[in-house]
């Protein structure tokens, strides 16, 4: 390889100060949601005024800049991405980007029954669906307003639509749903889905519970599951922080995302774009760059945008510093973060 090629290829990649290659972008297309999950939002929330949101065209432009800088996977999330009007238009535009290998989405499934085919047609390859309980009352208590039946119909619609492997995400809280982990795994097996258990992260003020009190570690979940299932550790990796286990006689994989008990920052390959255009360099830190300013100050100037993204790598922090005992250091809630 000659010098010129080396310089060019480095310019077209995103590498931070710690040598980590960023090839994964998560885009929060809205901070709004039709649910109010107790770990994610407060009951009363103020949302970003519509005028401050990135337009669908600006979102697509930023997605394009990232793919030209070597990003291969984009996840559309929120808030609830399916409550953003015309989100399928954005998906179609992103789905056509050369260089993008995977367009994926995280959703609460409340709108999936009607929207699953449009998402698939737009090029969404895989989806993650949040599901914390199989008991309608509990489900409502955790989501504050959600209708379990509707979500189950959404999951069924997604299964029929032909996405790649669907994964459930379950945030586990002590004395809320920790006793359901085996049932959730049984459900995943019966529907041929993967499932990941997530430790609650301290983002934003929580008006529902004391986060230290409801903490239920991945190790405890794993040991509860081992009373019922045989878990075989694997080195499989879906490009994220989850550690995976398999079980005999089923394709279902069980993952654990453990921001408290097993820090995963050393392998971080991602950045997040908020719906107002803030590029967040770390889930658990405030370091960010205002890309909305760049796209509005220099309309259509792809080089300026790419330069701003490139420079942002210089401030990507080494990792998060979550502390369940302390007051949250991060004031933004998960819905505004793009979890
Ligand atoms: N509304 C969609 C959903 O619920 O799937 C997408 C956005 S939601 C913020 C993305 C994921 O973040 C969900 O799986 C949710 O369970 C998770 N999440 C929300 N707040 C969290 C928190 N404080 N700690 C850990 N995970 C959280
Ligand atoms: Fe909405 Fe998802 Fe947050 Fe629940 S976790 S309130 S569904 S954004």
GROMACS .gro file of C-alpha atoms and ligand atoms in nm:
model
  374
    1UNK     CA    1   0.000   0.000   0.000
    2UNK     CA    2   0.148   0.339  -0.093
    3UNK     CA    3   0.148   0.638   0.139
    4UNK     CA    4  -0.135   0.812  -0.048
    5UNK     CA    5  -0.368   0.514  -0.013
    6UNK     CA    6  -0.291   0.487   0.358
    7UNK     CA    7  -0.362   0.855   0.418
    8UNK     CA    8  -0.686   0.842   0.221
    9UNK     CA    9  -0.815   0.533   0.388
   10UNK     CA   10  -0.743   0.675   0.734
   11UNK     CA   11  -0.925   0.995   0.640
   12UNK     CA   12  -1.229   0.789   0.546
   13UNK     CA   13  -1.245   0.604   0.875
   14UNK     CA   14  -1.346   0.707   1.222
   15UNK     CA   15  -1.086   0.612   1.480
   16UNK     CA   16  -1.079   0.765   1.826
   17UNK     CA   17  -0.785   0.853   2.055
   18UNK     CA   18  -0.794   0.505   2.206
   19UNK     CA   19  -0.763   0.334   1.868
   20UNK     CA   20  -1.126   0.223   1.865
   21UNK     CA   21  -1.287   0.215   1.522
   22UNK     CA   22  -1.636   0.364   1.507
   23UNK     CA   23  -1.846   0.184   1.249
   24UNK     CA   24  -2.191   0.191   1.412
   25UNK     CA   25  -2.430   0.488   1.441
   26UNK     CA   26  -2.750   0.494   1.642
   27UNK     CA   27  -2.997   0.761   1.540
   28UNK     CA   28  -3.272   0.875   1.774
   29UNK     CA   29  -3.537   1.005   1.534
   30UNK     CA   30  -3.761   1.138   1.812
   31UNK     CA   31  -3.754   1.167   2.190
   32UNK     CA   32  -4.132   1.117   2.202
   33UNK     CA   33  -4.295   0.787   2.281
   34UNK     CA   34  -4.637   0.635   2.334
   35UNK     CA   35  -4.506   0.456   2.647
   36UNK     CA   36  -4.352   0.597   2.966
   37UNK     CA   37  -4.131   0.311   3.089
   38UNK     CA   38  -4.033   0.374   3.450
   39UNK     CA   39  -3.660   0.321   3.390
   40UNK     CA   40  -3.652   0.542   3.081
   41UNK     CA   41  -3.875   0.844   3.141
   42UNK     CA   42  -4.057   1.031   3.413
   43UNK     CA   43  -4.435   1.043   3.414
   44UNK     CA   44  -4.437   1.408   3.305
   45UNK     CA   45  -4.183   1.484   3.035
   46UNK     CA   46  -4.100   1.789   2.826
   47UNK     CA   47  -4.010   1.691   2.473
   48UNK     CA   48  -3.796   1.868   2.216
   49UNK     CA   49  -4.009   2.125   2.026
   50UNK     CA   50  -4.071   2.007   1.670
   51UNK     CA   51  -3.886   2.306   1.518
   52UNK     CA   52  -3.566   2.191   1.687
   53UNK     CA   53  -3.579   1.840   1.543
   54UNK     CA   54  -3.354   1.746   1.256
   55UNK     CA   55  -3.566   1.710   0.944
   56UNK     CA   56  -3.583   1.371   0.773
   57UNK     CA   57  -3.362   1.514   0.496
   58UNK     CA   58  -3.100   1.632   0.749
   59UNK     CA   59  -3.107   1.293   0.919
   60UNK     CA   60  -3.050   1.120   0.584
   61UNK     CA   61  -2.762   1.355   0.500
   62UNK     CA   62  -2.590   1.284   0.830
   63UNK     CA   63  -2.645   0.911   0.777
   64UNK     CA   64  -2.479   0.944   0.436
   65UNK     CA   65  -2.180   1.130   0.583
   66UNK     CA   66  -2.130   0.854   0.838
   67UNK     CA   67  -2.143   0.578   0.577
   68UNK     CA   68  -1.886   0.766   0.370
   69UNK     CA   69  -1.670   0.759   0.684
   70UNK     CA   70  -1.689   0.384   0.717
   71UNK     CA   71  -2.003   0.334   0.924
   72UNK     CA   72  -2.155   0.000   0.824
   73UNK     CA   73  -2.447  -0.029   1.062
   74UNK     CA   74  -2.719   0.223   1.152
   75UNK     CA   75  -2.980   0.161   1.420
   76UNK     CA   76  -3.294   0.374   1.421
   77UNK     CA   77  -3.423   0.426   1.772
   78UNK     CA   78  -3.574   0.689   1.999
   79UNK     CA   79  -3.797   0.754   2.195
   80UNK     CA   80  -4.023   0.536   1.991
   81UNK     CA   81  -3.905   0.560   1.630
   82UNK     CA   82  -4.239   0.453   1.489
   83UNK     CA   83  -4.419   0.758   1.631
   84UNK     CA   84  -4.211   0.988   1.410
   85UNK     CA   85  -4.424   1.080   1.111
   86UNK     CA   86  -4.293   0.945   0.776
   87UNK     CA   87  -4.009   0.754   0.939
   88UNK     CA   88  -4.041   0.499   0.657
   89UNK     CA   89  -3.929   0.769   0.408
   90UNK     CA   90  -3.609   0.815   0.608
   91UNK     CA   91  -3.559   0.440   0.624
   92UNK     CA   92  -3.593   0.409   0.248
   93UNK     CA   93  -3.328   0.678   0.197
   94UNK     CA   94  -3.090   0.523   0.448
   95UNK     CA   95  -3.159   0.175   0.312
   96UNK     CA   96  -3.021   0.285  -0.027
   97UNK     CA   97  -2.689   0.420   0.102
   98UNK     CA   98  -2.398   0.244  -0.061
   99UNK     CA   99  -2.167   0.106   0.203
  100UNK     CA  100  -2.438   0.053   0.464
  101UNK     CA  101  -2.447  -0.317   0.546
  102UNK     CA  102  -2.715  -0.320   0.814
  103UNK     CA  103  -3.011  -0.094   0.878
  104UNK     CA  104  -3.176  -0.205   1.202
  105UNK     CA  105  -3.429  -0.068   1.450
  106UNK     CA  106  -3.523  -0.082   1.818
  107UNK     CA  107  -3.895  -0.045   1.890
  108UNK     CA  108  -4.153  -0.106   2.161
  109UNK     CA  109  -4.362  -0.287   1.895
  110UNK     CA  110  -4.680  -0.091   1.968
  111UNK     CA  111  -4.708   0.014   1.601
  112UNK     CA  112  -4.551  -0.294   1.445
  113UNK     CA  113  -4.873  -0.471   1.361
  114UNK     CA  114  -4.943  -0.212   1.094
  115UNK     CA  115  -4.589  -0.099   1.013
  116UNK     CA  116  -4.379  -0.416   0.996
  117UNK     CA  117  -4.417  -0.472   0.617
  118UNK     CA  118  -4.330  -0.107   0.537
  119UNK     CA  119  -4.015  -0.132   0.749
  120UNK     CA  120  -3.904  -0.449   0.580
  121UNK     CA  121  -3.975  -0.300   0.235
  122UNK     CA  122  -3.769   0.008   0.330
  123UNK     CA  123  -3.467  -0.212   0.394
  124UNK     CA  124  -3.472  -0.268   0.771
  125UNK     CA  125  -3.294  -0.600   0.818
  126UNK     CA  126  -3.340  -0.678   1.185
  127UNK     CA  127  -3.534  -0.538   1.476
  128UNK     CA  128  -3.498  -0.542   1.852
  129UNK     CA  129  -3.820  -0.531   2.051
  130UNK     CA  130  -3.850  -0.426   2.414
  131UNK     CA  131  -4.052  -0.660   2.634
  132UNK     CA  132  -4.013  -0.661   3.013
  133UNK     CA  133  -4.311  -0.867   3.127
  134UNK     CA  134  -4.565  -1.119   3.001
  135UNK     CA  135  -4.819  -1.019   3.263
  136UNK     CA  136  -5.057  -0.746   3.132
  137UNK     CA  137  -5.085  -0.568   3.470
  138UNK     CA  138  -4.714  -0.567   3.529
  139UNK     CA  139  -4.649  -0.466   3.171
  140UNK     CA  140  -4.874  -0.166   3.222
  141UNK     CA  141  -4.708  -0.085   3.556
  142UNK     CA  142  -4.361  -0.085   3.395
  143UNK     CA  143  -4.456   0.101   3.076
  144UNK     CA  144  -4.716   0.310   3.267
  145UNK     CA  145  -4.954   0.300   2.967
  146UNK     CA  146  -4.858   0.008   2.740
  147UNK     CA  147  -5.097  -0.260   2.620
  148UNK     CA  148  -4.927  -0.601   2.629
  149UNK     CA  149  -5.169  -0.759   2.382
  150UNK     CA  150  -5.094  -0.501   2.121
  151UNK     CA  151  -4.719  -0.550   2.167
  152UNK     CA  152  -4.756  -0.928   2.136
  153UNK     CA  153  -4.949  -0.875   1.812
  154UNK     CA  154  -4.667  -0.649   1.695
  155UNK     CA  155  -4.412  -0.920   1.772
  156UNK     CA  156  -4.618  -1.172   1.578
  157UNK     CA  157  -4.647  -0.935   1.280
  158UNK     CA  158  -4.269  -0.887   1.282
  159UNK     CA  159  -4.217  -1.265   1.287
  160UNK     CA  160  -4.439  -1.305   0.983
  161UNK     CA  161  -4.264  -1.026   0.792
  162UNK     CA  162  -3.934  -1.200   0.738
  163UNK     CA  163  -3.684  -0.989   0.928
  164UNK     CA  164  -3.354  -1.146   1.025
  165UNK     CA  165  -3.334  -1.284   1.376
  166UNK     CA  166  -3.553  -1.075   1.607
  167UNK     CA  167  -3.420  -0.996   1.953
  168UNK     CA  168  -3.615  -0.908   2.265
  169UNK     CA  169  -3.467  -0.657   2.511
  170UNK     CA  170  -3.571  -0.686   2.876
  171UNK     CA  171  -3.462  -0.440   3.143
  172UNK     CA  172  -3.474  -0.634   3.469
  173UNK     CA  173  -3.562  -0.463   3.798
  174UNK     CA  174  -3.566  -0.630   4.139
  175UNK     CA  175  -3.918  -0.692   4.271
  176UNK     CA  176  -4.072  -0.566   3.947
  177UNK     CA  177  -3.993  -0.837   3.696
  178UNK     CA  178  -3.683  -1.025   3.815
  179UNK     CA  179  -3.894  -1.335   3.880
  180UNK     CA  180  -4.001  -1.345   3.514
  181UNK     CA  181  -3.664  -1.408   3.352
  182UNK     CA  182  -3.724  -1.780   3.296
  183UNK     CA  183  -4.073  -1.714   3.153
  184UNK     CA  184  -3.930  -1.452   2.919
  185UNK     CA  185  -3.671  -1.702   2.798
  186UNK     CA  186  -3.943  -1.967   2.749
  187UNK     CA  187  -4.141  -1.715   2.547
  188UNK     CA  188  -3.834  -1.633   2.335
  189UNK     CA  189  -3.773  -2.003   2.270
  190UNK     CA  190  -4.138  -2.063   2.177
  191UNK     CA  191  -4.125  -1.779   1.921
  192UNK     CA  192  -3.772  -1.856   1.801
  193UNK     CA  193  -3.633  -1.518   1.912
  194UNK     CA  194  -3.313  -1.412   2.089
  195UNK     CA  195  -3.335  -1.227   2.418
  196UNK     CA  196  -3.104  -0.987   2.598
  197UNK     CA  197  -3.130  -0.887   2.962
  198UNK     CA  198  -3.018  -0.535   3.044
  199UNK     CA  199  -2.911  -0.376   3.372
  200UNK     CA  200  -3.081  -0.041   3.427
  201UNK     CA  201  -2.854   0.254   3.353
  202UNK     CA  202  -2.873   0.576   3.558
  203UNK     CA  203  -2.971   0.826   3.290
  204UNK     CA  204  -3.184   1.122   3.396
  205UNK     CA  205  -3.384   1.174   3.712
  206UNK     CA  206  -3.603   0.878   3.808
  207UNK     CA  207  -3.936   0.962   3.971
  208UNK     CA  208  -4.043   0.599   4.014
  209UNK     CA  209  -3.779   0.412   4.208
  210UNK     CA  210  -3.440   0.423   4.373
  211UNK     CA  211  -3.210   0.273   4.112
  212UNK     CA  212  -2.975   0.116   4.364
  213UNK     CA  213  -3.271  -0.055   4.533
  214UNK     CA  214  -3.403  -0.220   4.216
  215UNK     CA  215  -3.059  -0.319   4.083
  216UNK     CA  216  -3.058  -0.683   3.976
  217UNK     CA  217  -2.725  -0.785   3.827
  218UNK     CA  218  -2.670  -0.990   3.514
  219UNK     CA  219  -2.488  -1.247   3.728
  220UNK     CA  220  -2.800  -1.296   3.941
  221UNK     CA  221  -3.020  -1.329   3.633
  222UNK     CA  222  -2.779  -1.579   3.490
  223UNK     CA  223  -2.771  -1.783   3.807
  224UNK     CA  224  -3.155  -1.776   3.825
  225UNK     CA  225  -3.170  -1.901   3.466
  226UNK     CA  226  -2.918  -2.173   3.537
  227UNK     CA  227  -3.165  -2.328   3.781
  228UNK     CA  228  -3.384  -2.401   3.479
  229UNK     CA  229  -3.171  -2.397   3.162
  230UNK     CA  230  -2.826  -2.510   3.060
  231UNK     CA  231  -2.638  -2.200   2.949
  232UNK     CA  232  -2.335  -2.250   2.730
  233UNK     CA  233  -2.103  -1.946   2.699
  234UNK     CA  234  -2.020  -1.847   2.342
  235UNK     CA  235  -1.776  -1.602   2.193
  236UNK     CA  236  -2.049  -1.487   1.953
  237UNK     CA  237  -2.072  -1.117   1.914
  238UNK     CA  238  -2.335  -0.911   1.734
  239UNK     CA  239  -2.113  -0.604   1.732
  240UNK     CA  240  -2.246  -0.476   2.064
  241UNK     CA  241  -2.180  -0.494   2.437
  242UNK     CA  242  -2.388  -0.810   2.502
  243UNK     CA  243  -2.225  -1.135   2.613
  244UNK     CA  244  -2.410  -1.434   2.469
  245UNK     CA  245  -2.503  -1.782   2.585
  246UNK     CA  246  -2.666  -2.066   2.396
  247UNK     CA  247  -2.885  -2.352   2.517
  248UNK     CA  248  -2.905  -2.707   2.389
  249UNK     CA  249  -3.192  -2.787   2.147
  250UNK     CA  250  -3.287  -2.430   2.060
  251UNK     CA  251  -3.155  -2.151   1.837
  252UNK     CA  252  -3.244  -1.889   2.100
  253UNK     CA  253  -2.945  -1.697   2.230
  254UNK     CA  254  -2.947  -1.526   2.567
  255UNK     CA  255  -2.748  -1.204   2.598
  256UNK     CA  256  -2.653  -0.989   2.895
  257UNK     CA  257  -2.577  -0.619   2.882
  258UNK     CA  258  -2.409  -0.532   3.208
  259UNK     CA  259  -2.301  -0.168   3.226
  260UNK     CA  260  -2.247  -0.196   3.602
  261UNK     CA  261  -2.112  -0.543   3.658
  262UNK     CA  262  -1.906  -0.598   3.339
  263UNK     CA  263  -1.787  -0.277   3.179
  264UNK     CA  264  -1.783  -0.297   2.799
  265UNK     CA  265  -1.633   0.040   2.699
  266UNK     CA  266  -1.300  -0.105   2.581
  267UNK     CA  267  -1.470  -0.243   2.268
  268UNK     CA  268  -1.696   0.057   2.200
  269UNK     CA  269  -1.757   0.099   1.826
  270UNK     CA  270  -2.053   0.339   1.830
  271UNK     CA  271  -2.177   0.694   1.857
  272UNK     CA  272  -2.531   0.831   1.889
  273UNK     CA  273  -2.715   1.111   1.715
  274UNK     CA  274  -2.998   1.272   1.910
  275UNK     CA  275  -3.314   1.393   1.738
  276UNK     CA  276  -3.193   1.752   1.769
  277UNK     CA  277  -2.863   1.673   1.604
  278UNK     CA  278  -2.629   1.635   1.899
  279UNK     CA  279  -2.367   1.373   1.826
  280UNK     CA  280  -2.312   1.195   2.159
  281UNK     CA  281  -1.973   1.032   2.183
  282UNK     CA  282  -2.062   0.816   2.485
  283UNK     CA  283  -2.389   0.693   2.633
  284UNK     CA  284  -2.275   0.777   2.984
  285UNK     CA  285  -2.094   1.109   2.930
  286UNK     CA  286  -2.195   1.450   2.799
  287UNK     CA  287  -1.922   1.494   2.534
  288UNK     CA  288  -2.101   1.595   2.216
  289UNK     CA  289  -2.083   1.792   1.893
  290UNK     CA  290  -2.370   1.995   1.746
  291UNK     CA  291  -2.416   1.853   1.396
  292UNK     CA  292  -2.743   2.041   1.345
  293UNK     CA  293  -2.541   2.362   1.353
  294UNK     CA  294  -2.307   2.223   1.087
  295UNK     CA  295  -2.583   2.106   0.849
  296UNK     CA  296  -2.772   2.435   0.886
  297UNK     CA  297  -2.470   2.667   0.867
  298UNK     CA  298  -2.326   2.488   0.562
  299UNK     CA  299  -2.627   2.349   0.374
  300UNK     CA  300  -2.537   2.058   0.147
  301UNK     CA  301  -2.164   2.079   0.233
  302UNK     CA  302  -2.080   1.712   0.282
  303UNK     CA  303  -1.708   1.780   0.339
  304UNK     CA  304  -1.776   2.021   0.629
  305UNK     CA  305  -2.009   1.766   0.785
  306UNK     CA  306  -1.758   1.484   0.749
  307UNK     CA  307  -1.484   1.702   0.892
  308UNK     CA  308  -1.697   1.782   1.199
  309UNK     CA  309  -1.767   1.411   1.252
  310UNK     CA  310  -1.400   1.326   1.208
  311UNK     CA  311  -1.297   1.589   1.462
  312UNK     CA  312  -1.557   1.463   1.708
  313UNK     CA  313  -1.352   1.142   1.746
  314UNK     CA  314  -1.095   1.349   1.935
  315UNK     CA  315  -1.337   1.395   2.224
  316UNK     CA  316  -1.482   1.044   2.245
  317UNK     CA  317  -1.431   0.955   2.613
  318UNK     CA  318  -1.266   0.636   2.727
  319UNK     CA  319  -1.583   0.511   2.899
  320UNK     CA  320  -1.884   0.569   3.117
  321UNK     CA  321  -1.867   0.611   3.495
  322UNK     CA  322  -2.208   0.490   3.611
  323UNK     CA  323  -2.260   0.495   3.987
  324UNK     CA  324  -2.594   0.374   4.119
  325UNK     CA  325  -2.536   0.519   4.465
  326UNK     CA  326  -2.467   0.872   4.341
  327UNK     CA  327  -2.714   1.116   4.190
  328UNK     CA  328  -2.724   1.067   3.811
  329UNK     CA  329  -2.443   1.256   3.644
  330UNK     CA  330  -2.627   1.246   3.315
  331UNK     CA  331  -2.940   1.455   3.313
  332UNK     CA  332  -3.073   1.341   2.979
  333UNK     CA  333  -3.309   1.044   2.993
  334UNK     CA  334  -3.265   0.733   2.778
  335UNK     CA  335  -3.544   0.843   2.542
  336UNK     CA  336  -3.339   1.151   2.455
  337UNK     CA  337  -3.020   0.949   2.425
  338UNK     CA  338  -3.111   0.691   2.166
  339UNK     CA  339  -3.074   0.373   2.374
  340LIG     N1  340  -3.880   0.285   2.230
  340LIG     C1  341  -3.795   0.185   2.179
  340LIG     C2  342  -3.790   0.066   2.272
  340LIG     O1  343  -3.831   0.078   2.386
  340LIG     O2  344  -3.743  -0.038   2.227
  340LIG     C3  345  -3.657   0.232   2.145
  340LIG     C4  346  -3.591   0.330   2.239
  340LIG     S1  347  -3.554   0.266   2.400
  340LIG     C5  348  -3.480   0.406   2.477
  340LIG     C6  349  -3.421   0.154   2.363
  340LIG     C7  350  -3.386   0.055   2.468
  340LIG     O3  351  -3.337   0.122   2.581
  340LIG     C8  352  -3.504  -0.029   2.515
  340LIG     O4  353  -3.472  -0.166   2.502
  340LIG     C9  354  -3.518   0.007   2.661
  340LIG     O5  355  -3.560  -0.102   2.737
  340LIG    C10  356  -3.378   0.051   2.696
  340LIG     N2  357  -3.372   0.143   2.809
  340LIG    C11  358  -3.445   0.254   2.832
  340LIG     N3  359  -3.407   0.314   2.947
  340LIG    C12  360  -3.308   0.240   2.999
  340LIG    C13  361  -3.227   0.249   3.115
  340LIG     N4  362  -3.240   0.349   3.202
  340LIG     N5  363  -3.134   0.152   3.135
  340LIG    C14  364  -3.117   0.051   3.048
  340LIG     N6  365  -3.189   0.037   2.936
  340LIG    C15  366  -3.285   0.129   2.911
  341LIG    FE1  367  -4.058   0.459   2.519
  341LIG    FE2  368  -3.869   0.282   2.467
  341LIG    FE3  369  -3.837   0.462   2.664
  341LIG    FE4  370  -4.014   0.269   2.694
  341LIG     S1  371  -3.793   0.242   2.672
  341LIG     S2  372  -4.048   0.487   2.737
  341LIG     S3  373  -4.088   0.240   2.492
  341LIG     S4  374  -3.851   0.507   2.451
   0.00000   0.00000   0.00000
